[in-house]
GROMACS .gro file of C-alpha atoms in nm:
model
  191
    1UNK     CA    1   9.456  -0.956  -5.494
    2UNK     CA    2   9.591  -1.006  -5.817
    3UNK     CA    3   9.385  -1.306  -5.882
    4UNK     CA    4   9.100  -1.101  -5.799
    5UNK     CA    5   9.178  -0.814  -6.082
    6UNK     CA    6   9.282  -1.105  -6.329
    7UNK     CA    7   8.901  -1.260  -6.296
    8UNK     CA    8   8.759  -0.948  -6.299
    9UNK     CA    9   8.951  -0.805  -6.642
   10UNK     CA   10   8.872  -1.151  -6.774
   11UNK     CA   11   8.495  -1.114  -6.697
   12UNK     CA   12   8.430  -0.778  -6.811
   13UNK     CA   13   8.424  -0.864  -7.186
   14UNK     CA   14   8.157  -1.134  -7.102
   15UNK     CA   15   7.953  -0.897  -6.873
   16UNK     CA   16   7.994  -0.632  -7.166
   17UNK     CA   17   7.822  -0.859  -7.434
   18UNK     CA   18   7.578  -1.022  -7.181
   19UNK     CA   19   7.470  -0.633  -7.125
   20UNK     CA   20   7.467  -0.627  -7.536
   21UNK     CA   21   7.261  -0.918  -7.586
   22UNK     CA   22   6.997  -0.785  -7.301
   23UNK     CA   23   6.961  -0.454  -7.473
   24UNK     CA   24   6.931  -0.590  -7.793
   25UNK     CA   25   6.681  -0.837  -7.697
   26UNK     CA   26   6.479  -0.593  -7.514
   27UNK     CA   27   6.562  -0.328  -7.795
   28UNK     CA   28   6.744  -0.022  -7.820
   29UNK     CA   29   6.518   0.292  -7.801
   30UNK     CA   30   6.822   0.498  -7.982
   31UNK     CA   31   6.806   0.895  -8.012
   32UNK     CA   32   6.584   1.038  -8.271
   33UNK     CA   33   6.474   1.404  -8.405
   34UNK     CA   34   6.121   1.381  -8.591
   35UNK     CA   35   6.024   1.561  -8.779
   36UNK     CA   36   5.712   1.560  -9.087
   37UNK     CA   37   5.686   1.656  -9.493
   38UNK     CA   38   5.451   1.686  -9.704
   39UNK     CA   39   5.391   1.666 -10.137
   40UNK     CA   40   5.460   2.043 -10.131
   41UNK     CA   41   5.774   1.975 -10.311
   42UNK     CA   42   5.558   1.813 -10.599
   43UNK     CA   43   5.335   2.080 -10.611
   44UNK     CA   44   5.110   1.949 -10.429
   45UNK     CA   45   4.862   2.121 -10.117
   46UNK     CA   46   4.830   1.849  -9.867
   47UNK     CA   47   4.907   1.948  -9.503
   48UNK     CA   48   5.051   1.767  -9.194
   49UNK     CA   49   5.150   1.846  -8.810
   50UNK     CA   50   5.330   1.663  -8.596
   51UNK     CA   51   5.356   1.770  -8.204
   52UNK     CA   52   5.550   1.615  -7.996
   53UNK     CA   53   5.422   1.534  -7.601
   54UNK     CA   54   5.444   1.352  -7.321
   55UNK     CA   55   5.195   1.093  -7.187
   56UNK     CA   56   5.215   0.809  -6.870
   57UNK     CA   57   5.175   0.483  -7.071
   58UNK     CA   58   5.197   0.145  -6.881
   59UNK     CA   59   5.297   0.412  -6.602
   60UNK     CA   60   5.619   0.565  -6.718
   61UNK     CA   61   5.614   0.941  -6.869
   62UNK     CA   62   5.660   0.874  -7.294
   63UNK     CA   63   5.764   1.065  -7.550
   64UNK     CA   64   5.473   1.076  -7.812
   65UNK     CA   65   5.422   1.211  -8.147
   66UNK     CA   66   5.077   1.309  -8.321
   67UNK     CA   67   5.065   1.326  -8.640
   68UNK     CA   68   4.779   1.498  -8.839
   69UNK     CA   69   4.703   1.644  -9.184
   70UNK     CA   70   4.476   1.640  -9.515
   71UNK     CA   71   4.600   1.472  -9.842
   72UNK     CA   72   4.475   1.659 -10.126
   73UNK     CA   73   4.497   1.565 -10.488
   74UNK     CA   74   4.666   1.859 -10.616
   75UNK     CA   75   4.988   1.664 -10.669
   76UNK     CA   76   4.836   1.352 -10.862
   77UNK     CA   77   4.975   1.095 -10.587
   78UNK     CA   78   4.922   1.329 -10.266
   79UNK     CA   79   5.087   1.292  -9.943
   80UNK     CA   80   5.247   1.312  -9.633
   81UNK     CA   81   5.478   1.177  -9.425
   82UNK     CA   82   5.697   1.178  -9.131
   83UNK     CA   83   6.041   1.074  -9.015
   84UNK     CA   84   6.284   0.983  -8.708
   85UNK     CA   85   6.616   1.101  -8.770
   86UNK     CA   86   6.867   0.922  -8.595
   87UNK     CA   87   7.180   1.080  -8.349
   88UNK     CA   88   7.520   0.926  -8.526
   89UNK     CA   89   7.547   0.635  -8.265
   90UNK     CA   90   7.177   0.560  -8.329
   91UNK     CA   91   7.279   0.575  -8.712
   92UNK     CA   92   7.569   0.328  -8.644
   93UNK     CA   93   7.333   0.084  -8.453
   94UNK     CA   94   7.016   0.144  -8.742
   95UNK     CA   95   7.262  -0.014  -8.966
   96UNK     CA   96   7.321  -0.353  -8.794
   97UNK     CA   97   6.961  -0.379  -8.684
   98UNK     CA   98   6.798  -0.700  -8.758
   99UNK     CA   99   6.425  -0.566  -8.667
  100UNK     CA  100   6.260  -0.265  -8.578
  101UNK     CA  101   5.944  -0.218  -8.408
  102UNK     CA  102   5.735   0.100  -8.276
  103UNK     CA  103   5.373   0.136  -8.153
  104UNK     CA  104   5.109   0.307  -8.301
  105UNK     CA  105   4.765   0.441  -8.235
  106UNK     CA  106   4.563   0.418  -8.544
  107UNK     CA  107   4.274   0.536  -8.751
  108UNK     CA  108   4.193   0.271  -8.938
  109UNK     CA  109   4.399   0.357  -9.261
  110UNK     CA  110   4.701   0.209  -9.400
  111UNK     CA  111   5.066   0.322  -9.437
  112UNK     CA  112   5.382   0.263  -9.547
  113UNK     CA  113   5.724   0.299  -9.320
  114UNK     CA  114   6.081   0.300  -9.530
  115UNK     CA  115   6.406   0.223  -9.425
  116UNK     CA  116   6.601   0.563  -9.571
  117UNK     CA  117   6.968   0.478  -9.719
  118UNK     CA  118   7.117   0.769  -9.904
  119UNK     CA  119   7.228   0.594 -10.225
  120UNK     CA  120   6.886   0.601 -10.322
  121UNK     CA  121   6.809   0.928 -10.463
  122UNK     CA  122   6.480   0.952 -10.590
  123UNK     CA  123   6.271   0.798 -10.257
  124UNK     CA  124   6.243   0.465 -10.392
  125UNK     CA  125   6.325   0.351 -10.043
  126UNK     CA  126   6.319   0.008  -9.918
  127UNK     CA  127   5.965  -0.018  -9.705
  128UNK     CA  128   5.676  -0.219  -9.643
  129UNK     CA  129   5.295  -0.122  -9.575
  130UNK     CA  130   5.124  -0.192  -9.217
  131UNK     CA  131   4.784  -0.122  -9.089
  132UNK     CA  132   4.644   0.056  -8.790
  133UNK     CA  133   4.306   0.011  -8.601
  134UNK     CA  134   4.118   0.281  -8.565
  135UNK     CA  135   4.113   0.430  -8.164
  136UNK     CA  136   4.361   0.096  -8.117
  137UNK     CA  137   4.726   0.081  -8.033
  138UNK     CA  138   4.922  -0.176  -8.211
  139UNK     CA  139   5.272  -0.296  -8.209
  140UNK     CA  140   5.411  -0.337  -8.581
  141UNK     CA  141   5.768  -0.502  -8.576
  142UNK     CA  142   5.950  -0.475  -8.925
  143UNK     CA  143   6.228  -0.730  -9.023
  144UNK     CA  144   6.481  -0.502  -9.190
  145UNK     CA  145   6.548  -0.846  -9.436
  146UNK     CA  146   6.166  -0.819  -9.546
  147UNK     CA  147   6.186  -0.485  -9.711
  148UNK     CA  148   6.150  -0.409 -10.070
  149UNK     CA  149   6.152  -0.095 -10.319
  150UNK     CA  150   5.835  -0.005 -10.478
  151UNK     CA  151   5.751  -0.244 -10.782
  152UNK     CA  152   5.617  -0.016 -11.038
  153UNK     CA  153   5.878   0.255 -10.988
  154UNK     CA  154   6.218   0.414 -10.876
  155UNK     CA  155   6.581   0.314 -10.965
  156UNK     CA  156   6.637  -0.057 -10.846
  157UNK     CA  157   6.923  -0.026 -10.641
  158UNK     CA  158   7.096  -0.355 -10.376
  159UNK     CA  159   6.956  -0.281 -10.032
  160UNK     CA  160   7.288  -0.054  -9.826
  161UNK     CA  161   7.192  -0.138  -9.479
  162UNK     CA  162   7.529   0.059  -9.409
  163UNK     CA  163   7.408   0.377  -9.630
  164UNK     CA  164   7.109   0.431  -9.351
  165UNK     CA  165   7.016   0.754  -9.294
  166UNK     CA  166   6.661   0.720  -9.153
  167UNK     CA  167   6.363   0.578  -9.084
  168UNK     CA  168   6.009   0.681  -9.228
  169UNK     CA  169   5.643   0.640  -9.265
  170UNK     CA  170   5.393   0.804  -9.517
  171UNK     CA  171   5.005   0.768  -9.597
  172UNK     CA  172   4.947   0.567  -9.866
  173UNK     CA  173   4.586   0.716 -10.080
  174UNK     CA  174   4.808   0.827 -10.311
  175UNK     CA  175   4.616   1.174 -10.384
  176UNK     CA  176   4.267   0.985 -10.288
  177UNK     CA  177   4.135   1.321 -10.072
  178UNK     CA  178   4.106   1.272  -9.674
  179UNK     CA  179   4.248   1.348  -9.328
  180UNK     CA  180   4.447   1.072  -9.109
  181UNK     CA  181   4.552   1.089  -8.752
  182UNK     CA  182   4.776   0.887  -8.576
  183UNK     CA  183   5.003   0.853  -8.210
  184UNK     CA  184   5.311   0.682  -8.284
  185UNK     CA  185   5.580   0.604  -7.967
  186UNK     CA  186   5.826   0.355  -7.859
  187UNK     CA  187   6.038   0.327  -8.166
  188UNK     CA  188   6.322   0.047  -8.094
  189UNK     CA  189   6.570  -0.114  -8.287
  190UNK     CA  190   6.668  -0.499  -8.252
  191UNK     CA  191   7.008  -0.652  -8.360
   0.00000   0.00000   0.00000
């Protein structure tokens, strides 16, 4: 018997990072709160919505977020944007992620999506700028190590993996006017 419970107590740690390294490879779907903004803080008159809802994709019942609105050019570089706001241990694993990857049904317009730390203060955020297809869902996977501020602005600041707060996405015709309209689901992080 006490063989038994010495093999077992020696196996668990294995079987604990086998379970790890499954997860990870299949990614983590974490715990998030979304939420959206918009350029109101600049002044600015552009409008978003984002409802949350669930749909049966690839037959399970998902979470799903819509996201609407009209960028104006009120503010001179009009916007909006949304964010998922991680639970602390979704926090703690967003800052060892390698990768991160989320699907997205498009319109056909471009946009950026920023990994948040909170030593930079004035949204210069570490990002990188995808595009969607419009009436097409497509899988965009972000390598956390491929991320870069903005070039022509912001305070240049060492990427703080361990200063993560969130992650976010905003539309990118900086004041040009129009509406977008996007599904976006199935966020995951990799390690």
């Amino acid at each position: 018997m006490n063989v038994k419970k010495t093999l077992l107590k020696a196996a668990l740690p294995v079987l604990c990072v086998m379970f790890l390294l499954v997860a990870a490879a299949d990614g983590v779907p974490g715990s998030w709160t979304w939420g959206y903004f918009t350029d109101a803080a600049n002044q600015g008159s552009s409008r978003g919505t984002l409802l949350e809802d669930y749909e049966t994709i690839d037959g399970k019942i998902t979470t799903v977020y819509k996201i609407s609105g009209e960028v104006t050019n009120k503010y001179q570089y009009g916007y909006v944007g949304w964010y998922a706001h991680p639970d602390d241990p979704t926090r703690e694993l967003l800052k060892k992620t390698k990768s991160f990857s989320f699907k997205i049904l498009g319109d056909g317009n471009a946009y950026d999506v920023m990994f948040c730390t909170s030593d930079i203060t004035d949204s210069a955020f570490y990002k990188t700028r995808f595009n969607t297809k419009k009436d097409q869902v497509s899988t965009i996977t972000v390598r956390v190590g491929s991320l870069a501020q903005p070039t022509d602005w912001g305070i240049k600041k060492k990427f703080d993996q361990n200063s993560a707060t969130q992650i976010q996405w905003q539309t990118t015709n900086n004041g040009k006017p129009g509406t977008f309209k996007v599904k976006i689901y199935d966020l995951q992080l990799f390690m």
